[in-house]
Amino acid sequence: MDHHIPVHALPEEIQKMLPEEKVCKYCGVSYLILHEFKAMEEKVKAIEKEMKFYQGSVDREKRLQEKLHSLSQELEQYKIDSKSKTERLSMFFLSIIYLVERKVQEINTL
């Protein structure tokens, strides 16, 4: 954590104040550090909010990676199925061509 070293001394009127004049009567915190304390509280809140966002990001990333893996597997299966169907269609068309050619030869021999 950064340690703040003041560049200038406190004004003389503040240095001459009694200790009870420099502290909050409710919480006992010095007014001189109360502002810094409040600023640090706000910074902590902002960092906590950012951490929650990043934690959510990690969870989302994991789910997206799983979904991507699942979709990749599906795509590979579809490619395999497509290749198989293409081969079957090719064989089907070849057999049709063969049968048509035989019929044409039969007709020509008549």
Coordinates of C-alpha atoms in Angstrom, one line a residue:
M1 CA 0.0 0.0 0.0
D2 CA 1.3 3.5 -0.8
H3 CA 2.5 5.5 2.0
H4 CA 1.8 9.2 1.6
I5 CA 4.5 11.6 2.7
P6 CA 3.3 15.2 2.8
V7 CA 5.2 17.7 0.8
H8 CA 4.2 20.6 2.9
A9 CA 3.8 20.9 6.7
L10 CA 0.3 21.3 8.1
P11 CA -0.7 24.9 8.5
E12 CA 0.2 26.5 11.8
E13 CA -3.4 26.9 12.9
I14 CA -4.0 23.2 12.5
Q15 CA -0.8 22.3 14.4
K16 CA -2.0 24.6 17.2
M17 CA -5.4 22.9 17.5
L18 CA -6.1 20.8 20.5
P19 CA -6.3 17.0 19.8
E20 CA -10.0 16.9 20.6
E21 CA -10.6 19.6 17.9
K22 CA -9.0 17.4 15.3
V23 CA -11.1 14.3 15.8
C24 CA -14.6 13.3 15.0
K25 CA -16.7 13.4 18.2
Y26 CA -18.8 10.5 16.9
C27 CA -16.1 8.0 15.7
G28 CA -12.9 9.4 17.2
V29 CA -11.1 9.4 13.8
S30 CA -8.9 12.3 13.0
Y31 CA -10.4 14.7 10.5
L32 CA -6.9 14.7 8.9
I33 CA -7.2 11.1 7.9
L34 CA -11.0 10.8 7.7
H35 CA -11.0 12.0 4.1
E36 CA -8.2 9.6 3.1
F37 CA -10.1 6.8 4.9
K38 CA -13.3 7.6 3.0
A39 CA -11.4 7.7 -0.3
M40 CA -9.9 4.3 0.5
E41 CA -13.3 2.9 1.3
E42 CA -14.6 4.0 -2.1
K43 CA -11.6 2.5 -3.8
V44 CA -12.1 -0.8 -2.0
K45 CA -15.8 -0.8 -3.1
A46 CA -14.8 -0.1 -6.7
I47 CA -12.2 -2.9 -6.6
E48 CA -14.7 -5.4 -5.1
K49 CA -17.2 -4.5 -7.8
E50 CA -14.5 -5.0 -10.4
M51 CA -13.5 -8.4 -8.9
K52 CA -17.1 -9.6 -9.1
F53 CA -17.2 -8.6 -12.7
Y54 CA -14.0 -10.5 -13.4
Q55 CA -15.2 -13.5 -11.4
G56 CA -18.3 -13.5 -13.6
S57 CA -16.0 -13.3 -16.6
V58 CA -14.1 -16.4 -15.6
D59 CA -17.4 -18.3 -15.1
R60 CA -18.7 -17.1 -18.5
E61 CA -15.4 -17.9 -20.2
K62 CA -15.6 -21.5 -18.8
R63 CA -19.1 -22.0 -20.0
L64 CA -18.3 -20.6 -23.4
Q65 CA -15.3 -22.9 -23.7
E66 CA -17.5 -25.9 -22.9
K67 CA -20.1 -24.7 -25.4
L68 CA -17.4 -24.2 -28.0
H69 CA -16.0 -27.7 -27.4
S70 CA -19.5 -29.2 -27.7
L71 CA -20.2 -27.3 -30.9
S72 CA -16.8 -28.4 -32.3
Q73 CA -17.6 -32.0 -31.6
E74 CA -21.1 -31.6 -33.2
L75 CA -19.5 -30.0 -36.3
E76 CA -17.0 -32.9 -36.7
Q77 CA -19.9 -35.4 -36.4
Y78 CA -21.9 -33.5 -39.0
K79 CA -18.9 -33.5 -41.3
I80 CA -18.6 -37.3 -40.9
D81 CA -22.3 -37.7 -41.5
S82 CA -22.2 -35.5 -44.5
K83 CA -19.3 -37.4 -46.1
S84 CA -21.1 -40.7 -45.5
K85 CA -24.3 -39.4 -47.1
T86 CA -22.4 -37.9 -50.0
E87 CA -20.7 -41.3 -50.6
R88 CA -24.1 -43.1 -50.4
L89 CA -25.6 -40.6 -52.9
S90 CA -22.7 -41.0 -55.2
M91 CA -23.2 -44.8 -55.1
F92 CA -26.9 -44.4 -55.7
F93 CA -26.4 -42.1 -58.7
L94 CA -23.8 -44.5 -60.1
S95 CA -26.2 -47.4 -59.9
I96 CA -28.9 -45.3 -61.5
I97 CA -26.6 -44.4 -64.4
Y98 CA -25.6 -48.1 -64.7
L99 CA -29.3 -49.2 -64.9
V100 CA -30.1 -46.5 -67.4
E101 CA -27.2 -47.5 -69.6
R102 CA -28.3 -51.1 -69.4
K103 CA -31.8 -50.1 -70.4
V104 CA -30.4 -48.1 -73.3
Q105 CA -28.4 -51.0 -74.5
E106 CA -31.5 -53.3 -74.3
I107 CA -33.5 -50.9 -76.3
N108 CA -30.7 -50.6 -78.9
T109 CA -30.4 -54.3 -79.2
L110 CA -34.1 -54.7 -80.1

